[in-house]
Short mmCIF file of C-alpha atoms in Angstrom, two decimals:
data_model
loop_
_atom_site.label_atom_id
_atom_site.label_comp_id
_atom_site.label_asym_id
_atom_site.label_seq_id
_atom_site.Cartn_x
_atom_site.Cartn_y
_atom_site.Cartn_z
CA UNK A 1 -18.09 -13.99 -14.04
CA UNK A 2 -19.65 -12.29 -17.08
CA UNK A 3 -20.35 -8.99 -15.82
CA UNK A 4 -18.81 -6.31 -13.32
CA UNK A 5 -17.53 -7.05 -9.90
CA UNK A 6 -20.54 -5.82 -8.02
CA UNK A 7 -18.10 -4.38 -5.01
CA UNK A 8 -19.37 -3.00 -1.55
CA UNK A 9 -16.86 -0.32 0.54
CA UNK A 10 -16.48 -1.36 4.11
CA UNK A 11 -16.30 2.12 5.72
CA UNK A 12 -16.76 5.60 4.36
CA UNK A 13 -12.08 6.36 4.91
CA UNK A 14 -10.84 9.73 3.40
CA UNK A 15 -9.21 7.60 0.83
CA UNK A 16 -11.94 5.64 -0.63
CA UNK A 17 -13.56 9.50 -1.04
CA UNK A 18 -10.53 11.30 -2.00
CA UNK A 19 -9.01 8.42 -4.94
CA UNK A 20 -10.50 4.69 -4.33
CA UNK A 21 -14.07 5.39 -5.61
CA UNK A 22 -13.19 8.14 -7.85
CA UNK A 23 -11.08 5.77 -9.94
CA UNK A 24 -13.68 3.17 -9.40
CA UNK A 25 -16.03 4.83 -11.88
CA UNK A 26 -13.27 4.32 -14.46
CA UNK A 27 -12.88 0.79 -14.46
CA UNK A 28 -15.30 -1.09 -16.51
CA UNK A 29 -15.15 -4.38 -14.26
CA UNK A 30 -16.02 -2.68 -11.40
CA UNK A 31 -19.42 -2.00 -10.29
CA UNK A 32 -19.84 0.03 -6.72
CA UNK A 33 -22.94 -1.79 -4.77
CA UNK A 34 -23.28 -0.94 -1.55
CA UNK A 35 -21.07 1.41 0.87
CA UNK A 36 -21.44 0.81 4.32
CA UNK A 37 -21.03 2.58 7.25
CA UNK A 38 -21.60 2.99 11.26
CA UNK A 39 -22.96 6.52 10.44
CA UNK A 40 -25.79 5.68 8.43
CA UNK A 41 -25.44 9.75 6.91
CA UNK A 42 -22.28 9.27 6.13
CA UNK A 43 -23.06 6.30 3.64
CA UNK A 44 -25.89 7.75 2.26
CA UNK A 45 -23.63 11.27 1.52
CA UNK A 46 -21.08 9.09 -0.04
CA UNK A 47 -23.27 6.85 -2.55
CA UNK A 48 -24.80 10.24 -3.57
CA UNK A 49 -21.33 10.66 -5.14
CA UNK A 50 -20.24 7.18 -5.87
CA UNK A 51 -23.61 5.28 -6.01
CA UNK A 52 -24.64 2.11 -4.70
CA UNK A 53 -26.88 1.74 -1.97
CA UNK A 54 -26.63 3.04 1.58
CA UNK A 55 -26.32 0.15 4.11
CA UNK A 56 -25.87 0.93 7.90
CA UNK A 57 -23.42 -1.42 9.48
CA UNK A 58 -20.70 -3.06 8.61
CA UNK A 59 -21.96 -6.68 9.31
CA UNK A 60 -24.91 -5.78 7.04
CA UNK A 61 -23.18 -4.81 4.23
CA UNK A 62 -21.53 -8.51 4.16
CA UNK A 63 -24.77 -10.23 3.99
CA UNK A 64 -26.32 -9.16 0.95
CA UNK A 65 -26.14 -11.52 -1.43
CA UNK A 66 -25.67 -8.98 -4.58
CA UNK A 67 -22.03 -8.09 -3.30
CA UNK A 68 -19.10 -10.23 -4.82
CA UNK A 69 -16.42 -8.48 -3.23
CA UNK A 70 -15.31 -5.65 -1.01
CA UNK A 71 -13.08 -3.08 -0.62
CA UNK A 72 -11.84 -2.10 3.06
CA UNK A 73 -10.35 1.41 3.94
CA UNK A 74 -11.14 0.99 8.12
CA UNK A 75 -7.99 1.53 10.37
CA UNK A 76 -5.22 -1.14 10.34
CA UNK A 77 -6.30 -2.52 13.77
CA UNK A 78 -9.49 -3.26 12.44
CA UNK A 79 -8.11 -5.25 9.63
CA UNK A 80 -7.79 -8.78 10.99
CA UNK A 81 -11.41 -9.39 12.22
CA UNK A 82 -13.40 -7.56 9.28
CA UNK A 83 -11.09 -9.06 6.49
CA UNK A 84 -12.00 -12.91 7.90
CA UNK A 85 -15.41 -11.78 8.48
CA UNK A 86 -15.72 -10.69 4.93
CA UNK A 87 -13.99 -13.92 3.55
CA UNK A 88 -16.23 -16.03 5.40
CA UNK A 89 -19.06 -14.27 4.22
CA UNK A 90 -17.67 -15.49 0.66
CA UNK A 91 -16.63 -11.84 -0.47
CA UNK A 92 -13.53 -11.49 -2.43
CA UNK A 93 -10.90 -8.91 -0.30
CA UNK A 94 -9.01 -5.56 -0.93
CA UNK A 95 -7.83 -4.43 1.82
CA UNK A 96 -5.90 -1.06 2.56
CA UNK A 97 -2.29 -1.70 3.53
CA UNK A 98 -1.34 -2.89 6.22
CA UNK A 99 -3.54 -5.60 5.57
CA UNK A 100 -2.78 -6.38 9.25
CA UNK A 101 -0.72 -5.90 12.31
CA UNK A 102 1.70 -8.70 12.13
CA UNK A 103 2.67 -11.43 10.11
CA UNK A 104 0.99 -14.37 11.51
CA UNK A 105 -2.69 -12.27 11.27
CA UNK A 106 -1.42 -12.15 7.31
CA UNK A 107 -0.50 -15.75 7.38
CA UNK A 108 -4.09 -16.61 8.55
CA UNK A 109 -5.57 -14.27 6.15
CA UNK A 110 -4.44 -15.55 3.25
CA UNK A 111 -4.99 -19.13 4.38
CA UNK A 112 -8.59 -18.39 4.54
CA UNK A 113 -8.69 -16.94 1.72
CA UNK A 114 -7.20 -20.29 -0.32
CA UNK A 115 -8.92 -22.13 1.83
CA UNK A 116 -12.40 -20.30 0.62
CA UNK A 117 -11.22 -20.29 -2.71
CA UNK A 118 -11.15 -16.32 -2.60
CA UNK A 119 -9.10 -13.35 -3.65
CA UNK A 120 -6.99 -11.15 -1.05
CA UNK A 121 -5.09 -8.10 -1.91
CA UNK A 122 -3.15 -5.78 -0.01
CA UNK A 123 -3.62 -2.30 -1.67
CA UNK A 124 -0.03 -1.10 -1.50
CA UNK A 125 -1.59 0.40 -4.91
CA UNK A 126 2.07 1.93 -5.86
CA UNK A 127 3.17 -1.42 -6.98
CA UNK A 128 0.92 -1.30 -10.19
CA UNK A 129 1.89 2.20 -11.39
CA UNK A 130 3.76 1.77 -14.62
CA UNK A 131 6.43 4.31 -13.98
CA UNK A 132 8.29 1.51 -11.83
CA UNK A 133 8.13 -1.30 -14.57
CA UNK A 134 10.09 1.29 -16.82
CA UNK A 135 12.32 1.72 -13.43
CA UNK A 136 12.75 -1.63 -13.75
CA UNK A 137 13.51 -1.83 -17.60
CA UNK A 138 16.31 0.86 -17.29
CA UNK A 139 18.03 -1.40 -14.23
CA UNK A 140 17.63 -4.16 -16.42
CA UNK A 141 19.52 -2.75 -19.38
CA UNK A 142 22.09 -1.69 -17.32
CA UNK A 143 21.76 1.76 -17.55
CA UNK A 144 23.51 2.60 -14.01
CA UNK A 145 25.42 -0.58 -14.48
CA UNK A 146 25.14 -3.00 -11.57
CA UNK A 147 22.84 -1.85 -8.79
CA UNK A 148 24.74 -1.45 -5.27
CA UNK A 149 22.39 0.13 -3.40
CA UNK A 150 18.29 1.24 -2.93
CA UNK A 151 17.75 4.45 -0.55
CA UNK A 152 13.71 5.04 -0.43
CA UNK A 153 12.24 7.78 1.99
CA UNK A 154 8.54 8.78 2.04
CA UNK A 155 7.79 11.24 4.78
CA UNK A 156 4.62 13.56 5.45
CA UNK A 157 3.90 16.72 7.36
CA UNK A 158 2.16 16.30 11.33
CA UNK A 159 -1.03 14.97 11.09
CA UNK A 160 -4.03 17.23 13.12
CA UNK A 161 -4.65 15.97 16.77
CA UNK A 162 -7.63 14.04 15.35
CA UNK A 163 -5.90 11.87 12.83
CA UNK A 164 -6.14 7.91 13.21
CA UNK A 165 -2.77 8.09 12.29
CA UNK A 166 -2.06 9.25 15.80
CA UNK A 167 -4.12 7.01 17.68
CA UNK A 168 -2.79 3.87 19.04
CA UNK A 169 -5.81 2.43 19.47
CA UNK A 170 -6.78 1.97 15.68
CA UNK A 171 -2.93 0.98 14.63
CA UNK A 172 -1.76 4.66 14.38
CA UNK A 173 1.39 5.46 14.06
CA UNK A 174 4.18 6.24 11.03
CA UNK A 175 5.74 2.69 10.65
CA UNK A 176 2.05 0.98 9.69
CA UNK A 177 1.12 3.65 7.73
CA UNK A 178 3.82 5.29 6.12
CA UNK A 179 6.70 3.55 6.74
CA UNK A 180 5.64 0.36 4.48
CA UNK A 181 5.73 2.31 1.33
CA UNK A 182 9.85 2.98 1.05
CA UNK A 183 9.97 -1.07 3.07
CA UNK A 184 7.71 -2.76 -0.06
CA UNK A 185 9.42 -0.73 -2.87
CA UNK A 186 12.62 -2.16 -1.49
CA UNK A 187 11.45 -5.60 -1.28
CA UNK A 188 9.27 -5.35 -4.86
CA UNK A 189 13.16 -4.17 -6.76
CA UNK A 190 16.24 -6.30 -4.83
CA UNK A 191 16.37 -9.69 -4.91
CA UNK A 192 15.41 -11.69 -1.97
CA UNK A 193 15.11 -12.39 0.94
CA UNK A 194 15.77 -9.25 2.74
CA UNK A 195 16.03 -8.28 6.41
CA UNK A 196 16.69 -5.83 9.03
CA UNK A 197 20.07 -4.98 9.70
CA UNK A 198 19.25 -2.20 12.11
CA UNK A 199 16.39 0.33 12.82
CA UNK A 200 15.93 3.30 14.56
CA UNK A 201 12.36 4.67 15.59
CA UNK A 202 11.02 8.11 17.76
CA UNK A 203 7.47 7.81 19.34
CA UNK A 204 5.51 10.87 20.53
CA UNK A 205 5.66 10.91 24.48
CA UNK A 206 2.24 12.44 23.88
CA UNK A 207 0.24 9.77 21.91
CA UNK A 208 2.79 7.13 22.12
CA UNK A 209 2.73 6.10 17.99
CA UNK A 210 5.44 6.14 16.46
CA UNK A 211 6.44 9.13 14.37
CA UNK A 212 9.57 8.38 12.14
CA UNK A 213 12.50 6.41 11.84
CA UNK A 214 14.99 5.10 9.31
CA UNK A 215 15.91 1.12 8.69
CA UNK A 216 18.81 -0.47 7.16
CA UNK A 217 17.80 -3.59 5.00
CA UNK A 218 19.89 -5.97 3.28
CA UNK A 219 20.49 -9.22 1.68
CA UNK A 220 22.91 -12.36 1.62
CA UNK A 221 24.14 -10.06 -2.23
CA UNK A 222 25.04 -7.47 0.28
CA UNK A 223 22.75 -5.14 -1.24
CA UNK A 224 21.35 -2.58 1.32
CA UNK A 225 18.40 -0.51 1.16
CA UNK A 226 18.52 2.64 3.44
CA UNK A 227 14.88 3.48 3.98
CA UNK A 228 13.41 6.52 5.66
CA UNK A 229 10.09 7.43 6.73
CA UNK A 230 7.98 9.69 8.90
CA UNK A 231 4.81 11.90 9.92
CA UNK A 232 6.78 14.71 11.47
CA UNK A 233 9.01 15.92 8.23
CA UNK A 234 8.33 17.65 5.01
CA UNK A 235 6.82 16.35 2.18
CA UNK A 236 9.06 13.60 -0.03
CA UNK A 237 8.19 10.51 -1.97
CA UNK A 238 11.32 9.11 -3.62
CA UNK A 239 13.55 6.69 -4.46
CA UNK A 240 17.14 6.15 -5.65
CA UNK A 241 19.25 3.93 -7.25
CA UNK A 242 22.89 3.84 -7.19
CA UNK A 243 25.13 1.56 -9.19
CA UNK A 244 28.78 0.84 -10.38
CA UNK A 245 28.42 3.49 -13.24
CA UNK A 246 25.75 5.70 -11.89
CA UNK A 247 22.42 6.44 -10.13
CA UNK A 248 18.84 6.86 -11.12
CA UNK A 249 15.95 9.06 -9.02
CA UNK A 250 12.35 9.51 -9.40
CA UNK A 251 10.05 12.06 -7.26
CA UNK A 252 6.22 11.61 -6.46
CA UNK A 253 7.48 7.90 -5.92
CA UNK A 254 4.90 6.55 -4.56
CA UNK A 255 1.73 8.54 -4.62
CA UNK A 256 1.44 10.36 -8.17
CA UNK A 257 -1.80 11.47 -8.96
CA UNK A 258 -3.41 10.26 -12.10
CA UNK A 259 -2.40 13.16 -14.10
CA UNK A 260 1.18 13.76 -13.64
CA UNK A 261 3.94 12.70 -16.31
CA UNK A 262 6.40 11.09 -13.89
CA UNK A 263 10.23 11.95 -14.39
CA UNK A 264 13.19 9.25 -13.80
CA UNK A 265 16.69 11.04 -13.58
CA UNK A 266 19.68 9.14 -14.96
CA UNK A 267 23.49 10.43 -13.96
CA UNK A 268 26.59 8.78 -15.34
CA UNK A 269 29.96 9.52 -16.38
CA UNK A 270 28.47 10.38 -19.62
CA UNK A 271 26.21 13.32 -17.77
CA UNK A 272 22.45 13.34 -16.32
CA UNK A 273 19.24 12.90 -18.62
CA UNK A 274 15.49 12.77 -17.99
CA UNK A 275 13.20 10.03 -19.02
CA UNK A 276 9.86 11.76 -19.12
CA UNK A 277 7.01 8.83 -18.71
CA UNK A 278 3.33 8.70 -19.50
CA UNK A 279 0.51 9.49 -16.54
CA UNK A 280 -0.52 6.22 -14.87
CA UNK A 281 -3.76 5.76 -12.58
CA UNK A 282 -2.32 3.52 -9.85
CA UNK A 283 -5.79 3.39 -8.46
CA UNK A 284 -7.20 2.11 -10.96
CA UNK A 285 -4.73 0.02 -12.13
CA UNK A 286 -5.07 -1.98 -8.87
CA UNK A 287 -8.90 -1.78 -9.05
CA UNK A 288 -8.29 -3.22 -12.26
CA UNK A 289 -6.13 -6.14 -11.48
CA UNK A 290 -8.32 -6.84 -8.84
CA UNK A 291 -11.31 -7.43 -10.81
CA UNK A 292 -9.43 -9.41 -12.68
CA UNK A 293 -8.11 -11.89 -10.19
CA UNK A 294 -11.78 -12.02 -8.86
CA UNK A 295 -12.94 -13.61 -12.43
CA UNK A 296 -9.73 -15.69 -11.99
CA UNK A 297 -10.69 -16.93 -8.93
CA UNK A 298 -7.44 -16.90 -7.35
CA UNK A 299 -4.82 -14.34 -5.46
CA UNK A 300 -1.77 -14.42 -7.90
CA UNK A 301 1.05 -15.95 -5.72
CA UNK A 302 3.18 -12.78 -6.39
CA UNK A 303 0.46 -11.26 -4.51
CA UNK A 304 0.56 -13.39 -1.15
CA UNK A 305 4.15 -13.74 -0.91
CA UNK A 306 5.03 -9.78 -1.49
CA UNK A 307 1.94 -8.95 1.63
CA UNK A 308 3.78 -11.98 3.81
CA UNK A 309 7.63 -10.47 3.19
CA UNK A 310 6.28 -6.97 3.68
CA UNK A 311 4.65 -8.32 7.24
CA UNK A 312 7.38 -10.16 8.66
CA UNK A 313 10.15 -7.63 7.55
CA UNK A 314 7.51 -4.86 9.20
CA UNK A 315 7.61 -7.50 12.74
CA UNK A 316 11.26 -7.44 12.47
CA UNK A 317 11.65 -4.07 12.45
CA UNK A 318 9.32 -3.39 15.17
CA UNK A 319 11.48 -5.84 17.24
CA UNK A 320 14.83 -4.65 17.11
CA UNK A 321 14.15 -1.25 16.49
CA UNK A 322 15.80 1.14 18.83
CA UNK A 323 13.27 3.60 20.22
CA UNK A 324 13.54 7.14 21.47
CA UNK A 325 10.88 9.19 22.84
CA UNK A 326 10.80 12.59 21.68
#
């Protein structure tokens, strides 16, 4: 395009505050335009900090005409009618996972957005943290020999009453939200195609989302990836590898803030070692990659087909699952 990616912010979400727009200023292809919101306060407070201008309204904010692109933070059930509004307004998409409910709203989705000649991206922003393509290297040169096995498990502490993440009515719940982190990492490392082999779930018998559960994937290698995730636990973000002549680890797996030197452990026959790696910004790494694609003018296929395995292994596991009130 020849300049920055003049970007507006489809909803004023504690994460574009607390990391999207923060990491936003960093990026030199990114240019923050316009933040909208229903609370016309609210967008004003948060171009104070971020700038652009203040627009009230969602709808609004995709008719200007000096907005390539936007980024969308609003609850997942909201996802599937802004995201097509906002790629038939001719705005370029990045969309906070999920990017939507199920795997034929994807499917449309990203259909549009070839058919419009547009970029979508899910923002499961982990992916494009560089501690997992060194992850990746050490697999690759065998250092834990041939990999058997994947065990992933992100959980968080009870939300407050308030939380979206409890509410049903805006896609609440721990499997949407929480659970899709240890599900993609499993899918972005063992080869394909994977799918459930079992599931169990627990729903509040209060708000009725569900609150944890752990899933069993595999594939026809007979890899397995034992995955578990919740809202109701304490805090962990990790992943493990084990193999025919070892394992690897590494904490903070999937949300490391910008300035921490990520750690992978490595334990073989020979003993256990650290491999201390440089600080990454995964936030704006994606907002990076993102601008990119947008002067590309195309969604890497990588892209599409990692959101459409993540949605339809997500609908399988909301299928079979068995559930238990608690």
């Amino acid at each position: 395009m020849g300049r920055a990616i003049r970007l507006g912010v489809l909803g004023c979400a504690d994460i574009a505050e607390r990391r999207t727009l923060p990491a936003a200023a960093t990026v030199a292809g990114i240019e923050i335009a316009a933040i909208a919101s229903r609370d016309a306060a609210k967008a004003e407070r948060f171009c104070a900090l971020f700038g652009g201008r203040p627009v009230a309204g969602y709808d609004a904010l995709l008719a200007r005409d000096d907005v390539d692109a936007v980024y969308l933070p609003l609850p997942p059930l909201l996802h599937r009618e802004w995201v097509d509004k906002a790629l038939r307004a001719g705005k370029h998409v990045l969309a906070e996972k999920p990017l939507t409910t199920s795997r034929a709203d994807a499917a449309a989705l990203f259909a549009l957005a070839e058919e419009q000649r547009l970029v979508l991206l899910e923002n499961y922003m982990f992916l494009h943290h560089s501690q997992h393509t060194h992850v990746r290297d050490l697999l690759a040169q065998g250092a834990i020999g041939d990999v058997r096995e994947f065990c992933g498990a992100f959980t968080i502490p009870p939300r407050p009453a308030g939380d979206i993440r409890n509410d049903p009515r805006t896609g609440g719940g721990a499997l949407l939200d929480i659970g899709g982190y240890p599900i993609r990492a499993a899918a972005h490392f063992l080869p394909g195609p994977l799918t459930v082999r079992g599931a169990v779930m627990r729903t509040s018998t209060r708000t009725t989302v569900v609150t944890g559960g752990s899933i069993l994937l595999g594939n026809d290698l007979g890899m397995a990836a034992q995955l578990t995730f919740g809202m109701e636990h304490s805090y962990v973000s990790r992943y493990e590898f084990r193999g025919s002549t070892g394992r690897l680890w590494l904490d903070r797996a999937f949300t490391p803030p910008p300035d921490l030197a990520p750690v992978v452990h490595l334990e073989t026959a020979d003993g256990t070692r650290t491999v201390t790696l440089p600080p990454d910004d995964q936030f704006a790494n994606v907002l990076a990659a993102f601008a990119a694609a947008v002067t590309a003018g195309s969604t890497p296929p990588p892209w599409r087909d990692g959101s459409l395995q993540q949605a339809t292994l997500i609908d399988q596991v909301a299928r079979i699952a068995t559930v238990v009130p608690t």
